Amino acid sequence: MSSVKIELRQDQIEKIDSICESFGNQEGELINVLHKSQETFGYLPAEVQEVISEKMEIPAAKVYGVVTFYSFFSMIPKGEFPVSICTGTACYVRGAETVLNEFKKQLEIEVGETSTDGKFSLSCLRCVGACGLAPVVTVGDKTYGRVAPDDVKEIISEYLK
Amino acid sequence: MPVATLTEIPVKKQIRIALRNCGVINPEKIEDYIVRDGYFALGMVLSEMTPENAIGVIKDSGIRGRGGAGFPTGLKWEFASKSMSEQKYVVCNADEGDPGAFMDRSILEGDPHTVLEAMALCGYCIGANTGYIYIRAEYPLAIARLKTAISQAREFGFLGKSIFGSEFEFDIHLKYGAGAFVCGEETALIHSMEGLRGEPSLKPPFPSESGYLGKPTNVNNVETYANIPVIFLKGAEWFSGIGTEKSKGTKVFALAGKVNNVGLVEVPMGITLREVIFEIGGGIKDGKGFKAVQTGGPSGGCLTEKHLDTPIDYENLIACGSMMGSGGMIVMDEDDCMVSIAKFFLDFTVEESCGKCSPCRIGNKRLYELLDRICTGKGEMPDLDRLRNLSEVIKDTSLCGLGQSSPNPVLSTLNNFYHEYVSHVEDKKCQAGVCRDLLEYFIIEENCVGCTACARACPVGAISGERKEPHLINPDTCIKCGACLEKCKFDAVILR
């Protein structure tokens, strides 16, 4: 997994500390701590994981192991508008792949990448449970149903203003 | 996120038990749930029944786990109740990860209190005072509604100390998943709850002996719990009167794919696939031909025309080479290529395999590569035997349910659609027109006006023809980029 190198400011370190404390520094709460940290920072770079490891007294390798195990956690920053294409079975059968290809083409990025201006990132989801609306695309918290490749341009333009 | 459109689907043949309140009550108001007999079962059981008697009711009802494997729920509760420990746990598996299944989300969003009531009932039966709901982080609305429901139930005294004036105390907390399909397996789920990687471990010991933090733990799925309060209110006899000999009650299916009415349906066990797809589902979209229905998610199989009249229950689906799973039902028509579908599921398995045991980690990857070869026209006939042999090895030797069932999509398509594999391998053709490498771009002479737009767009100069004369694509030079198809305004370029 690729990663970016960053330097944490003192207030950011304190923020992580307080997140760990809010869960009582308990080892069993690691996943909740990671959720909260990702909510705060947008992603989980190695430096954040190191602070958590120290604070909670869990080996950094173990924290890294958990972060990389779950697809919800990311070690690279997501775009301002994260685009996710559902590739669950229902969406696949109803043409999610062609929609995905259109997004790749329009945004000029591959799955797992973020556009150079930091505006969009592209990922695939495994079923958001909205199979009645297949194929489904989410941008941030917003959900688009029954998306056709022709709709892609319009969806992107909503976020370019 | 919109809730499935239940009302759009014909209600005939449906019996709503698990979904009885979904779309009917306001899920954010506990009063709405109480008016519909909510928490009555809990009150009745706490004041009138011993835990043994209550477990007896669940056993007599014949209800089996709705999450996949179909283990009798009453037995599970009995095992947990007999495990001796000061501390026990009740866990609700709300890590609905099967692509194409969304009944648990609908129940949690539409009727969260029923799950809380059932968990409290389970707690009383097995002697636990703490419950956890392990829920996917991908379901923010369900999480919000559960939080509201839990605080309301505490306020009303349905959770907390001395519930209904009895000595029984019980409380429920949430634990979040983080996107790992294998966490639907109960031992993996428990490890994830403990903050670890969600890898399964060998059973025994079963969670009912040693589960969360090493304590006896009962894990059931959302839909299973949603049935429990009704079973207590209406009785085991009523419940066991619905369904087939070995599969009692109803099952919620998530109907999706190429079918006219998509959404959730709750039908009695024993109904046929034909009734679900053609009567409730309204048949195939755009009047196309039915090809297959995939049940049981990535662990299930593709069933075909000849299975349409088989009554649906746990045993029958397994006998057909599929499984009940969590109830995803994805309908496919003549435009779907079954080899690609098998490849699609293997892609999923490869991604979601936790990597702990080698048959699943390495075997599924090799299955995927074989399928990829076949889909790209590089397959040979012996590959089909290799697929079958490897599938059986993976099934027999994997550690958990994920690996034990992951080859099902391959085996079921090999059994039911062998001719499609053969045509991919021998004729290098994909009849459904899905496998791009096996298709060729072709110009229909009658439609071509000779405008030369395609020839100018072709990056490799594969298109020849005089102006105002029909053009021709040279398949040997063509790189299948599709530029000609995009440029043609006369529908003369096709993929075949």
mmCIF file of C-alpha atoms in Angstrom, chain A residues 23 26-36 39 58 61-73 86-98 101-102 105 111 124-134 136 138 140-146, chain B residues 1-2 96-102 105 134 136-139 174-180 182-183 188 191-199 212 254-260 262-263 285 294 297-298 330-332 336 340-341 344-345 347-349 351-352 354 434 486:
data_model
loop_
_atom_site.group_PDB
_atom_site.id
_atom_site.type_symbol
_atom_site.label_atom_id
_atom_site.label_comp_id
_atom_site.label_asym_id
_atom_site.label_seq_id
_atom_site.Cartn_x
_atom_site.Cartn_y
_atom_site.Cartn_z
ATOM 1 C CA PHE A 23 -11.997 5.061 24.288
ATOM 2 C CA GLN A 26 -8.377 0.013 25.409
ATOM 3 C CA GLU A 27 -6.888 -2.381 22.912
ATOM 4 C CA GLY A 28 -10.310 -3.761 22.019
ATOM 5 C CA GLU A 29 -11.429 -0.314 20.895
ATOM 6 C CA LEU A 30 -8.698 -0.006 18.242
ATOM 7 C CA ILE A 31 -11.137 -0.132 15.333
ATOM 8 C CA ASN A 32 -13.305 2.584 16.875
ATOM 9 C CA VAL A 33 -10.199 4.713 17.464
ATOM 10 C CA LEU A 34 -9.197 4.264 13.835
ATOM 11 C CA HIS A 35 -12.703 5.203 12.664
ATOM 12 C CA LYS A 36 -12.615 8.397 14.710
ATOM 13 C CA GLU A 39 -13.011 10.938 10.437
ATOM 14 C CA ILE A 58 -0.196 -1.661 20.721
ATOM 15 C CA ALA A 61 2.811 -3.520 13.147
ATOM 16 C CA LYS A 62 -0.450 -4.613 14.696
ATOM 17 C CA VAL A 63 -2.100 -1.246 14.110
ATOM 18 C CA TYR A 64 -0.870 -1.335 10.504
ATOM 19 C CA GLY A 65 -2.174 -4.895 10.196
ATOM 20 C CA VAL A 66 -5.641 -3.795 11.212
ATOM 21 C CA VAL A 67 -5.612 -0.671 9.022
ATOM 22 C CA THR A 68 -4.657 -2.642 5.922
ATOM 23 C CA PHE A 69 -7.074 -5.489 6.653
ATOM 24 C CA TYR A 70 -10.221 -3.395 6.433
ATOM 25 C CA SER A 71 -11.159 -1.712 3.186
ATOM 26 C CA PHE A 72 -12.805 1.202 4.974
ATOM 27 C CA PHE A 73 -9.441 2.509 6.171
ATOM 28 C CA CYS A 86 -20.881 0.175 -6.397
ATOM 29 C CA THR A 87 -19.650 -3.034 -7.977
ATOM 30 C CA GLY A 88 -21.941 -5.363 -6.078
ATOM 31 C CA THR A 89 -23.599 -8.104 -8.104
ATOM 32 C CA ALA A 90 -26.815 -6.242 -8.859
ATOM 33 C CA CYS A 91 -24.929 -3.170 -10.039
ATOM 34 C CA TYR A 92 -22.486 -5.299 -12.018
ATOM 35 C CA VAL A 93 -25.312 -7.056 -13.832
ATOM 36 C CA ARG A 94 -26.888 -3.692 -14.608
ATOM 37 C CA GLY A 95 -23.726 -2.237 -16.113
ATOM 38 C CA ALA A 96 -21.601 -0.759 -13.312
ATOM 39 C CA GLU A 97 -18.456 -1.544 -15.254
ATOM 40 C CA THR A 98 -19.304 0.778 -18.140
ATOM 41 C CA ASN A 101 -14.926 3.161 -17.167
ATOM 42 C CA GLU A 102 -16.636 6.432 -17.998
ATOM 43 C CA LYS A 105 -12.042 8.403 -18.601
ATOM 44 C CA VAL A 111 -9.469 3.206 -9.084
ATOM 45 C CA CYS A 124 -15.198 0.778 -5.885
ATOM 46 C CA LEU A 125 -17.665 -0.256 -3.214
ATOM 47 C CA ARG A 126 -19.054 -3.683 -2.488
ATOM 48 C CA CYS A 127 -22.764 -3.100 -2.307
ATOM 49 C CA VAL A 128 -24.281 -0.140 -0.506
ATOM 50 C CA GLY A 129 -27.517 -2.076 -0.117
ATOM 51 C CA ALA A 130 -29.417 0.007 -2.640
ATOM 52 C CA CYS A 131 -29.664 -2.759 -5.236
ATOM 53 C CA GLY A 132 -33.101 -1.577 -6.347
ATOM 54 C CA LEU A 133 -31.391 1.499 -7.767
ATOM 55 C CA ALA A 134 -28.599 -0.339 -9.548
ATOM 56 C CA VAL A 136 -25.392 3.078 -7.905
ATOM 57 C CA THR A 138 -21.999 7.734 -4.410
ATOM 58 C CA GLY A 140 -19.490 11.914 -0.634
ATOM 59 C CA ASP A 141 -22.795 11.365 1.167
ATOM 60 C CA LYS A 142 -24.903 11.736 -1.940
ATOM 61 C CA THR A 143 -26.250 8.713 -3.763
ATOM 62 C CA TYR A 144 -27.060 8.538 -7.459
ATOM 63 C CA GLY A 145 -29.234 5.671 -8.694
ATOM 64 C CA ARG A 146 -29.741 4.080 -12.104
ATOM 65 C CA MET B 1 -30.335 6.582 0.894
ATOM 66 C CA PRO B 2 -33.784 5.497 -0.250
ATOM 67 C CA GLU B 96 -24.440 -7.458 5.867
ATOM 68 C CA GLY B 97 -21.741 -7.959 3.285
ATOM 69 C CA ASP B 98 -23.291 -10.095 0.561
ATOM 70 C CA PRO B 99 -23.433 -7.911 -2.501
ATOM 71 C CA GLY B 100 -27.038 -7.825 -3.586
ATOM 72 C CA ALA B 101 -28.594 -8.336 -0.146
ATOM 73 C CA PHE B 102 -30.065 -5.465 1.815
ATOM 74 C CA ARG B 105 -30.295 -2.701 6.370
ATOM 75 C CA TYR B 134 -21.753 -5.342 15.047
ATOM 76 C CA ARG B 136 -21.087 -2.043 8.925
ATOM 77 C CA ALA B 137 -19.762 1.483 8.887
ATOM 78 C CA GLU B 138 -21.254 1.713 5.385
ATOM 79 C CA TYR B 139 -24.768 1.947 6.883
ATOM 80 C CA LEU B 174 -22.738 -0.727 18.989
ATOM 81 C CA LYS B 175 -19.497 -1.964 17.441
ATOM 82 C CA TYR B 176 -18.508 -0.892 13.977
ATOM 83 C CA GLY B 177 -17.193 -2.978 11.143
ATOM 84 C CA ALA B 178 -14.732 -1.466 8.732
ATOM 85 C CA GLY B 179 -15.397 -3.189 5.448
ATOM 86 C CA ALA B 180 -14.417 -6.837 5.452
ATOM 87 C CA VAL B 182 -15.246 -12.273 6.032
ATOM 88 C CA CYS B 183 -16.412 -10.560 9.246
ATOM 89 C CA ALA B 188 -14.059 -13.451 12.443
ATOM 90 C CA HIS B 191 -12.137 -11.025 16.517
ATOM 91 C CA SER B 192 -13.059 -7.803 14.782
ATOM 92 C CA MET B 193 -15.141 -6.767 17.803
ATOM 93 C CA GLU B 194 -12.026 -7.293 19.884
ATOM 94 C CA GLY B 195 -10.174 -4.758 17.729
ATOM 95 C CA LEU B 196 -8.203 -7.341 15.782
ATOM 96 C CA ARG B 197 -7.962 -8.300 12.125
ATOM 97 C CA GLY B 198 -11.174 -10.097 11.264
ATOM 98 C CA GLU B 199 -9.721 -13.517 10.633
ATOM 99 C CA TYR B 212 -16.215 -12.417 22.684
ATOM 100 C CA ALA B 254 -33.548 -9.139 -2.081
ATOM 101 C CA LEU B 255 -34.703 -9.341 -5.643
ATOM 102 C CA ALA B 256 -32.393 -7.478 -7.990
ATOM 103 C CA GLY B 257 -30.813 -7.608 -11.407
ATOM 104 C CA LYS B 258 -32.729 -7.985 -14.670
ATOM 105 C CA VAL B 259 -36.192 -8.254 -13.190
ATOM 106 C CA ASN B 260 -39.093 -5.827 -13.468
ATOM 107 C CA VAL B 262 -36.742 -5.026 -7.704
ATOM 108 C CA GLY B 263 -36.755 -4.816 -3.928
ATOM 109 C CA LYS B 285 -36.870 -6.741 -17.756
ATOM 110 C CA GLN B 294 -27.926 -16.293 -8.552
ATOM 111 C CA GLY B 297 -24.346 -14.128 -2.721
ATOM 112 C CA PRO B 298 -20.715 -14.832 -3.600
ATOM 113 C CA ILE B 330 -29.989 -11.704 -8.646
ATOM 114 C CA VAL B 331 -31.735 -12.415 -11.884
ATOM 115 C CA MET B 332 -29.788 -12.661 -15.123
ATOM 116 C CA ASP B 336 -25.250 -12.100 -19.191
ATOM 117 C CA SER B 340 -17.837 -13.613 -16.643
ATOM 118 C CA ILE B 341 -20.278 -13.885 -13.752
ATOM 119 C CA PHE B 344 -16.866 -11.548 -11.151
ATOM 120 C CA PHE B 345 -17.561 -13.541 -7.979
ATOM 121 C CA ASP B 347 -12.700 -11.405 -8.141
ATOM 122 C CA PHE B 348 -14.779 -10.593 -5.086
ATOM 123 C CA THR B 349 -13.546 -13.643 -3.171
ATOM 124 C CA GLU B 351 -10.300 -9.442 -2.703
ATOM 125 C CA GLU B 352 -12.157 -10.473 0.444
ATOM 126 C CA CYS B 354 -8.568 -12.822 4.700
ATOM 127 C CA VAL B 434 -19.779 -9.653 -22.774
ATOM 128 C CA GLU B 486 -18.339 5.765 -30.893
#
